[in-house]
GROMACS .gro file of C-alpha atoms in nm:
model
  381
    1MET     CA    1  -5.074  -1.491   5.587
    2SER     CA    2  -5.085  -1.143   5.739
    3GLY     CA    3  -4.999  -0.823   5.546
    4THR     CA    4  -4.678  -0.781   5.752
    5SER     CA    5  -4.564  -1.135   5.671
    6ARG     CA    6  -4.641  -1.089   5.300
    7ARG     CA    7  -4.444  -0.763   5.291
    8GLY     CA    8  -4.141  -0.924   5.453
    9LEU     CA    9  -4.156  -1.225   5.224
   10LEU     CA   10  -4.173  -1.004   4.914
   11LYS     CA   11  -3.885  -0.781   5.029
   12GLY     CA   12  -3.664  -1.079   5.108
   13ALA     CA   13  -3.729  -1.258   4.781
   14LEU     CA   14  -3.765  -0.958   4.551
   15ALA     CA   15  -3.439  -0.995   4.359
   16GLY     CA   16  -3.462  -1.370   4.313
   17SER     CA   17  -3.835  -1.375   4.241
   18VAL     CA   18  -3.821  -1.104   3.979
   19SER     CA   19  -3.526  -1.270   3.805
   20SER     CA   20  -3.704  -1.603   3.810
   21ILE     CA   21  -4.026  -1.463   3.670
   22SER     CA   22  -3.843  -1.255   3.408
   23ALA     CA   23  -3.665  -1.563   3.281
   24HIS     CA   24  -4.001  -1.704   3.175
   25GLY     CA   25  -4.134  -1.391   3.004
   26ALA     CA   26  -4.242  -1.034   3.067
   27LEU     CA   27  -4.357  -0.959   3.421
   28GLY     CA   28  -4.736  -0.925   3.431
   29LEU     CA   29  -4.864  -0.573   3.464
   30ALA     CA   30  -5.098  -0.655   3.750
   31ALA     CA   31  -4.834  -0.860   3.933
   32ALA     CA   32  -4.569  -0.595   3.877
   33ALA     CA   33  -4.793  -0.328   4.025
   34GLN     CA   34  -4.855  -0.540   4.335
   35VAL     CA   35  -4.483  -0.609   4.386
   36GLN     CA   36  -4.396  -0.242   4.344
   37GLU     CA   37  -4.659  -0.135   4.595
   38GLU     CA   38  -4.525  -0.377   4.856
   39LYS     CA   39  -4.166  -0.280   4.775
   40ASP     CA   40  -4.241   0.087   4.840
   41GLY     CA   41  -4.399   0.008   5.174
   42LEU     CA   42  -4.761   0.080   5.087
   43GLU     CA   43  -5.048  -0.027   5.307
   44SER     CA   44  -5.084  -0.401   5.335
   45GLY     CA   45  -5.453  -0.370   5.253
   46ALA     CA   46  -5.365  -0.275   4.896
   47LEU     CA   47  -5.253  -0.631   4.833
   48SER     CA   48  -5.559  -0.845   4.873
   49GLY     CA   49  -5.716  -1.145   4.715
   50THR     CA   50  -5.549  -1.459   4.583
   51ALA     CA   51  -5.187  -1.415   4.475
   52VAL     CA   52  -5.106  -1.475   4.108
   53SER     CA   53  -4.863  -1.759   4.050
   54GLY     CA   54  -4.761  -2.019   3.800
   55ALA     CA   55  -4.573  -2.014   3.471
   56PRO     CA   56  -4.619  -1.715   3.236
   57GLY     CA   57  -4.889  -1.761   2.977
   58GLY     CA   58  -4.891  -1.688   2.606
   59PRO     CA   59  -4.593  -1.650   2.372
   60ALA     CA   60  -4.253  -1.540   2.495
   61ALA     CA   61  -4.226  -1.171   2.590
   62SER     CA   62  -4.605  -1.126   2.587
   63VAL     CA   63  -4.755  -0.895   2.849
   64GLN     CA   64  -4.903  -1.089   3.140
   65TYR     CA   65  -5.230  -1.036   3.325
   66ASN     CA   66  -5.426  -1.202   3.603
   67ALA     CA   67  -5.624  -1.471   3.423
   68GLY     CA   68  -5.806  -1.577   3.741
   69GLY     CA   69  -5.767  -1.889   3.948
   70GLY     CA   70  -5.414  -1.789   4.045
   71ASN     CA   71  -5.285  -1.818   3.691
   72PHE     CA   72  -5.102  -1.588   3.451
   73GLY     CA   73  -5.248  -1.509   3.112
   74GLY     CA   74  -5.051  -1.388   2.810
   75ILE     CA   75  -5.184  -1.152   2.542
   76ALA     CA   76  -5.074  -1.260   2.195
   77ASN     CA   77  -4.918  -0.985   1.983
   78PHE     CA   78  -4.891  -0.756   2.287
   79GLU     CA   79  -4.526  -0.765   2.388
   80LEU     CA   80  -4.291  -0.578   2.617
   81THR     CA   81  -3.927  -0.628   2.519
   82PRO     CA   82  -3.635  -0.618   2.768
   83ALA     CA   83  -3.538  -0.285   2.608
   84GLY     CA   84  -3.871  -0.134   2.718
   85VAL     CA   85  -4.032  -0.132   2.372
   86VAL     CA   86  -4.404  -0.207   2.356
   87LYS     CA   87  -4.515  -0.392   2.043
   88ILE     CA   88  -4.881  -0.426   1.944
   89GLY     CA   89  -4.992  -0.634   1.649
   90PRO     CA   90  -4.841  -0.928   1.461
   91ARG     CA   91  -4.481  -0.932   1.350
   92GLU     CA   92  -4.409  -0.855   0.987
   93ALA     CA   93  -4.336  -1.221   0.919
   94GLU     CA   94  -4.683  -1.314   1.046
   95ILE     CA   95  -4.869  -1.080   0.809
   96PRO     CA   96  -4.969  -1.258   0.486
   97PRO     CA   97  -4.852  -1.100   0.158
   98ALA     CA   98  -5.203  -0.975   0.069
   99PRO     CA   99  -5.393  -0.944   0.399
  100ALA     CA  100  -5.765  -0.881   0.400
  101SER     CA  101  -5.720  -0.668   0.710
  102VAL     CA  102  -5.442  -0.546   0.935
  103PRO     CA  103  -5.441  -0.449   1.302
  104ARG     CA  104  -5.461  -0.088   1.406
  105ILE     CA  105  -5.483   0.107   1.730
  106GLN     CA  106  -5.799   0.304   1.790
  107LEU     CA  107  -5.810   0.561   2.070
  108SER     CA  108  -6.162   0.681   2.142
  109THR     CA  109  -6.294   0.937   2.389
  110SER     CA  110  -6.602   0.727   2.456
  111ALA     CA  111  -6.434   0.390   2.503
  112LEU     CA  112  -6.107   0.242   2.618
  113ALA     CA  113  -5.821   0.198   2.373
  114LYS     CA  114  -5.871  -0.115   2.169
  115VAL     CA  115  -5.718  -0.304   1.880
  116GLU     CA  116  -5.937  -0.330   1.572
  117THR     CA  117  -5.891  -0.415   1.206
  118ASN     CA  118  -5.909  -0.193   0.904
  119THR     CA  119  -5.932  -0.287   0.538
  120VAL     CA  120  -5.617  -0.253   0.329
  121SER     CA  121  -5.778   0.005   0.099
  122THR     CA  122  -5.797   0.251   0.390
  123MET     CA  123  -5.520   0.117   0.610
  124ALA     CA  124  -5.418   0.351   0.891
  125THR     CA  125  -5.128   0.312   1.131
  126MET     CA  126  -5.304   0.493   1.414
  127VAL     CA  127  -5.655   0.637   1.426
  128PHE     CA  128  -5.798   0.886   1.676
  129VAL     CA  129  -6.177   0.883   1.699
  130ASP     CA  130  -6.391   1.121   1.905
  131ASN     CA  131  -6.737   0.979   1.963
  132SER     CA  132  -6.857   1.241   2.211
  133THR     CA  133  -7.177   1.351   2.037
  134THR     CA  134  -7.388   1.490   2.321
  135THR     CA  135  -7.437   1.861   2.370
  136SER     CA  136  -7.295   1.842   2.721
  137ASN     CA  137  -6.964   1.714   2.582
  138ALA     CA  138  -6.930   1.998   2.329
  139THR     CA  139  -6.689   2.268   2.445
  140ASN     CA  140  -6.564   2.588   2.291
  141ALA     CA  141  -6.292   2.398   2.106
  142GLU     CA  142  -6.209   2.028   2.092
  143ASP     CA  143  -5.883   1.889   1.961
  144GLY     CA  144  -5.868   1.536   1.828
  145PHE     CA  145  -5.489   1.519   1.836
  146VAL     CA  146  -5.248   1.767   1.994
  147ILE     CA  147  -4.868   1.767   1.982
  148SER     CA  148  -4.713   1.992   2.246
  149ARG     CA  149  -4.339   2.032   2.286
  150ASN     CA  150  -4.254   2.236   2.591
  151TYR     CA  151  -3.894   2.299   2.495
  152MET     CA  152  -3.687   2.575   2.348
  153PRO     CA  153  -3.307   2.595   2.388
  154SER     CA  154  -3.173   2.860   2.621
  155GLY     CA  155  -2.916   3.105   2.492
  156THR     CA  156  -2.818   3.176   2.134
  157VAL     CA  157  -2.838   2.886   1.890
  158ALA     CA  158  -2.677   2.829   1.551
  159SER     CA  159  -2.820   3.009   1.252
  160ASN     CA  160  -2.923   2.680   1.090
  161PHE     CA  161  -3.109   2.553   1.396
  162GLY     CA  162  -3.457   2.426   1.309
  163PHE     CA  163  -3.743   2.359   1.547
  164SER     CA  164  -4.038   2.156   1.417
  165GLY     CA  165  -4.344   2.054   1.611
  166MET     CA  166  -4.395   1.744   1.398
  167THR     CA  167  -4.192   1.587   1.118
  168ILE     CA  168  -4.337   1.318   0.893
  169GLY     CA  169  -4.087   1.110   0.698
  170ILE     CA  170  -4.211   0.872   0.429
  171SER     CA  171  -4.043   0.665   0.160
  172ASP     CA  172  -3.708   0.700   0.331
  173ASP     CA  173  -3.536   0.392   0.189
  174PRO     CA  174  -3.265   0.512  -0.054
  175SER     CA  175  -3.216   0.157  -0.182
  176ASN     CA  176  -3.574   0.127  -0.312
  177ALA     CA  177  -3.554   0.177  -0.690
  178GLN     CA  178  -3.881   0.001  -0.780
  179ASP     CA  179  -4.143   0.150  -1.010
  180GLN     CA  180  -4.397   0.307  -0.774
  181SER     CA  181  -4.555   0.535  -1.036
  182GLY     CA  182  -4.901   0.408  -0.940
  183ALA     CA  183  -4.864   0.528  -0.582
  184TYR     CA  184  -5.014   0.851  -0.454
  185LEU     CA  185  -4.757   0.994  -0.215
  186THR     CA  186  -4.868   1.263   0.028
  187GLY     CA  187  -4.659   1.404   0.310
  188LEU     CA  188  -4.960   1.513   0.514
  189ASN     CA  189  -5.313   1.418   0.412
  190VAL     CA  190  -5.591   1.597   0.600
  191TYR     CA  191  -5.928   1.460   0.496
  192THR     CA  192  -6.221   1.646   0.653
  193GLU     CA  193  -6.513   1.412   0.592
  194LEU     CA  194  -6.863   1.540   0.669
  195LEU     CA  195  -7.117   1.257   0.659
  196SER     CA  196  -7.393   1.374   0.893
  197PRO     CA  197  -7.670   1.590   0.740
  198THR     CA  198  -7.624   1.863   0.999
  199THR     CA  199  -7.573   2.236   0.960
  200ILE     CA  200  -7.203   2.318   0.993
  201GLY     CA  201  -7.085   2.671   1.064
  202ASN     CA  202  -6.733   2.632   0.925
  203ALA     CA  203  -6.530   2.343   0.783
  204ALA     CA  204  -6.159   2.377   0.714
  205SER     CA  205  -5.928   2.102   0.595
  206ILE     CA  206  -5.621   2.280   0.732
  207GLU     CA  207  -5.626   2.582   0.959
  208ALA     CA  208  -5.286   2.717   1.053
  209PHE     CA  209  -5.235   2.963   1.337
  210ASN     CA  210  -4.906   3.111   1.451
  211ILE     CA  211  -4.978   3.231   1.802
  212SER     CA  212  -4.729   3.420   2.014
  213VAL     CA  213  -4.830   3.500   2.371
  214ILE     CA  214  -4.589   3.637   2.630
  215ASN     CA  215  -4.632   3.799   2.968
  216PRO     CA  216  -4.722   4.170   2.997
  217GLY     CA  217  -4.423   4.397   2.965
  218GLN     CA  218  -4.211   4.141   2.782
  219THR     CA  219  -4.080   4.181   2.427
  220GLN     CA  220  -4.047   3.906   2.170
  221THR     CA  221  -3.845   3.960   1.850
  222ILE     CA  222  -3.925   3.741   1.549
  223GLY     CA  223  -3.718   3.754   1.233
  224SER     CA  224  -3.982   3.596   1.011
  225ILE     CA  225  -4.326   3.460   1.091
  226ILE     CA  226  -4.506   3.260   0.823
  227GLY     CA  227  -4.855   3.115   0.841
  228VAL     CA  228  -4.801   2.847   0.576
  229TYR     CA  229  -4.470   2.777   0.403
  230THR     CA  230  -4.436   2.529   0.121
  231GLU     CA  231  -4.131   2.451  -0.089
  232THR     CA  232  -4.026   2.142  -0.279
  233LEU     CA  233  -3.653   2.083  -0.316
  234LEU     CA  234  -3.487   1.823  -0.537
  235GLY     CA  235  -3.146   1.720  -0.411
  236ASP     CA  236  -2.951   1.777  -0.092
  237GLY     CA  237  -2.746   2.072  -0.215
  238ALA     CA  238  -2.422   1.873  -0.248
  239ASN     CA  239  -2.458   1.537  -0.423
  240VAL     CA  240  -2.532   1.521  -0.797
  241ALA     CA  241  -2.833   1.317  -0.913
  242THR     CA  242  -3.096   1.326  -1.189
  243TYR     CA  243  -3.458   1.425  -1.129
  244ASN     CA  244  -3.728   1.397  -1.397
  245VAL     CA  245  -4.044   1.582  -1.294
  246THR     CA  246  -4.343   1.619  -1.525
  247ARG     CA  247  -4.502   1.902  -1.330
  248ALA     CA  248  -4.386   2.096  -1.025
  249VAL     CA  249  -4.644   2.306  -0.841
  250GLY     CA  250  -4.569   2.507  -0.530
  251LEU     CA  251  -4.932   2.539  -0.421
  252ASN     CA  252  -5.236   2.397  -0.599
  253ILE     CA  253  -5.580   2.510  -0.488
  254GLY     CA  254  -5.896   2.361  -0.635
  255THR     CA  255  -6.198   2.586  -0.597
  256THR     CA  256  -6.495   2.435  -0.416
  257GLY     CA  257  -6.748   2.279  -0.654
  258PHE     CA  258  -6.997   1.994  -0.683
  259TYR     CA  259  -6.886   1.634  -0.739
  260GLY     CA  260  -7.144   1.426  -0.919
  261PRO     CA  261  -7.518   1.494  -0.968
  262GLN     CA  262  -7.566   1.704  -0.655
  263SER     CA  263  -7.808   1.986  -0.582
  264GLY     CA  264  -7.775   2.299  -0.374
  265ILE     CA  265  -7.612   2.640  -0.403
  266ILE     CA  266  -7.260   2.763  -0.335
  267ALA     CA  267  -7.310   3.132  -0.267
  268THR     CA  268  -6.944   3.224  -0.327
  269SER     CA  269  -6.651   3.009  -0.432
  270TRP     CA  270  -6.299   3.149  -0.399
  271GLY     CA  271  -5.988   2.975  -0.517
  272LEU     CA  272  -5.775   3.194  -0.290
  273ASN     CA  273  -5.896   3.434  -0.023
  274ILE     CA  274  -5.643   3.670   0.136
  275GLU     CA  275  -5.752   3.895   0.418
  276GLY     CA  276  -5.560   4.200   0.527
  277PRO     CA  277  -5.363   4.188   0.852
  278ARG     CA  278  -5.539   4.271   1.175
  279LEU     CA  279  -5.464   4.576   1.386
  280GLY     CA  280  -5.538   4.543   1.755
  281GLY     CA  281  -5.628   4.807   2.005
  282GLY     CA  282  -5.267   4.882   2.098
  283THR     CA  283  -4.998   5.093   1.936
  284GLY     CA  284  -4.876   4.822   1.699
  285SER     CA  285  -4.838   4.924   1.336
  286ILE     CA  286  -4.762   4.754   1.004
  287THR     CA  287  -4.503   4.927   0.789
  288SER     CA  288  -4.579   4.754   0.460
  289ARG     CA  289  -4.895   4.565   0.364
  290ASN     CA  290  -4.913   4.340   0.058
  291GLY     CA  291  -5.214   4.130  -0.029
  292ILE     CA  292  -5.006   3.933  -0.277
  293ARG     CA  293  -4.630   3.962  -0.315
  294ILE     CA  294  -4.456   3.766  -0.589
  295ALA     CA  295  -4.078   3.761  -0.592
  296SER     CA  296  -3.845   3.570  -0.824
  297GLN     CA  297  -3.655   3.302  -0.638
  298ASN     CA  298  -3.279   3.345  -0.648
  299GLN     CA  299  -3.179   3.189  -0.317
  300GLY     CA  300  -2.886   2.956  -0.367
  301ASN     CA  301  -2.893   3.009  -0.745
  302PRO     CA  302  -2.552   3.118  -0.877
  303GLY     CA  303  -2.716   3.221  -1.206
  304GLY     CA  304  -2.934   3.482  -1.036
  305ARG     CA  305  -3.299   3.532  -1.112
  306ASN     CA  306  -3.466   3.328  -1.383
  307PRO     CA  307  -3.550   3.554  -1.682
  308ASN     CA  308  -3.808   3.299  -1.805
  309SER     CA  309  -4.018   3.308  -1.488
  310TRP     CA  310  -4.369   3.454  -1.480
  311ALA     CA  311  -4.494   3.654  -1.186
  312ILE     CA  312  -4.854   3.585  -1.300
  313HIS     CA  313  -4.940   3.354  -1.587
  314GLU     CA  314  -5.287   3.269  -1.715
  315ASP     CA  315  -5.321   2.973  -1.949
  316ASP     CA  316  -5.671   3.062  -2.072
  317PRO     CA  317  -5.703   3.422  -2.201
  318LEU     CA  318  -6.081   3.399  -2.171
  319ASP     CA  319  -6.061   3.380  -1.792
  320ARG     CA  320  -6.144   3.710  -1.627
  321ASN     CA  321  -5.975   3.884  -1.335
  322ALA     CA  322  -5.640   3.750  -1.458
  323LEU     CA  323  -5.350   3.898  -1.649
  324GLY     CA  324  -5.533   3.895  -1.983
  325SER     CA  325  -5.858   4.054  -1.857
  326ILE     CA  326  -5.867   4.271  -1.547
  327ASN     CA  327  -6.171   4.443  -1.401
  328LEU     CA  328  -6.058   4.742  -1.198
  329GLY     CA  329  -6.245   4.771  -0.870
  330GLY     CA  330  -6.407   4.427  -0.894
  331ASN     CA  331  -6.626   4.243  -1.145
  332ALA     CA  332  -6.842   4.552  -1.205
  333GLY     CA  333  -6.546   4.779  -1.279
  334PRO     CA  334  -6.408   4.884  -1.619
  335LEU     CA  335  -6.230   4.611  -1.815
  336ILE     CA  336  -5.869   4.629  -1.925
  337SER     CA  337  -5.798   4.368  -2.190
  338ALA     CA  338  -5.598   4.290  -2.502
  339GLY     CA  339  -5.663   4.100  -2.823
  340ASN     CA  340  -5.673   4.099  -3.200
  341GLY     CA  341  -5.930   4.292  -3.401
  342ASN     CA  342  -6.168   4.575  -3.324
  343PRO     CA  343  -6.338   4.538  -2.982
  344GLU     CA  344  -6.658   4.709  -3.103
  345GLY     CA  345  -6.944   4.462  -3.080
  346VAL     CA  346  -6.715   4.196  -2.931
  347VAL     CA  347  -6.575   4.300  -2.591
  348SER     CA  348  -6.813   4.401  -2.311
  349SER     CA  349  -6.727   4.657  -2.045
  350VAL     CA  350  -6.867   4.949  -1.853
  351ALA     CA  351  -6.756   5.300  -1.948
  352GLY     CA  352  -6.387   5.360  -1.880
  353GLY     CA  353  -6.264   5.029  -2.014
  354LEU     CA  354  -5.939   5.006  -2.210
  355TYR     CA  355  -5.860   4.766  -2.495
  356LEU     CA  356  -5.513   4.711  -2.643
  357ARG     CA  357  -5.534   4.587  -3.001
  358LEU     CA  358  -5.241   4.358  -3.074
  359ASP     CA  359  -5.279   4.385  -3.453
  360GLY     CA  360  -5.359   4.758  -3.456
  361GLY     CA  361  -5.180   5.045  -3.622
  362ALA     CA  362  -5.187   5.424  -3.618
  363ASN     CA  363  -5.497   5.547  -3.432
  364SER     CA  364  -5.622   5.189  -3.397
  365THR     CA  365  -5.411   5.041  -3.117
  366LEU     CA  366  -5.578   5.185  -2.806
  367TYR     CA  367  -5.957   5.178  -2.761
  368VAL     CA  368  -6.151   5.347  -2.483
  369LYS     CA  369  -6.504   5.246  -2.378
  370GLU     CA  370  -6.676   5.585  -2.367
  371SER     CA  371  -7.041   5.482  -2.335
  372GLY     CA  372  -7.276   5.197  -2.249
  373THR     CA  373  -7.233   4.878  -2.049
  374GLY     CA  374  -7.236   4.621  -2.332
  375ASN     CA  375  -6.997   4.551  -2.618
  376THR     CA  376  -7.054   4.877  -2.802
  377GLY     CA  377  -6.922   5.227  -2.739
  378TRP     CA  378  -6.552   5.163  -2.808
  379VAL     CA  379  -6.361   5.455  -2.963
  380ALA     CA  380  -6.013   5.421  -3.112
  381LYS     CA  381  -5.750   5.667  -2.995
   0.00000   0.00000   0.00000
């Protein structure tokens, strides 16, 4: 049959043929592409080879493909519903209660997308893997996963309008009252795993950048710009419920250390490193600069500020560079500390150190380190 005859036949029978095929299952992707090309009046040469025919293969609603020999083939657990929803993997009813493995989607830069299995202990809904290891594939910056939303509303919006690049909702079933105390619940878990014995310049679990770039001559006004914001709220602000929390921490940072019998050297380990703001080559200026600013939270609290709150609290008074022991000008600077008893022969500092004796009396409450670099040279004032 010539290309012209095939095109006319497809156009004349398009409505009936598509309805007939759809009644037996999802239209095959390859067949659908051929029909669409002919429908749009593409070159007849684009439709070549043996036409696919016959009853749909595989389970109902499964995506069809050219199985060869003029037959359809159906892919199990790869479905396209009439509503346009693509489903990959077995239905919930088909997954055994304690599966040894579950299906996942793996998208790789060195291979086509494929369905693999992953053990339950490290089950992942979707995994992005970059296997480009050659030097020629390395660029200035490579992103494994990027979310870009090219949208901002025009005009003035409501004061409570929120714009989030990505929102992760977990454990969102209000009817689930089971004991899940053994679960480890994390809103966003970033696990930077270095397994190759290479030399790495920099490794960061989370690196947050707020970048604002506009055209020359334009002006952008920002009310508040925050690199990282974290706050845990219990309740919705209206309904009354009971919350029992053993410990609430706004931000917990564990200093880098060794895990297990390892060897090597960590030159410097900082629990928190805060760098001063940058100043570019323009006329921009910063009115107020604070390395650390601690303010009592009174937002939405009708009782005002909490009088029992600590701006800085150190559990162990033996820790240095904290509230109980402060070296002015760094570790080598004079020590300001407090404690019971005479500091002579006990507390070490360079000259200029101050010691506040908690159990002191007249002329024995304030001590000044007037000489030496060890624990002697303290003079009561």
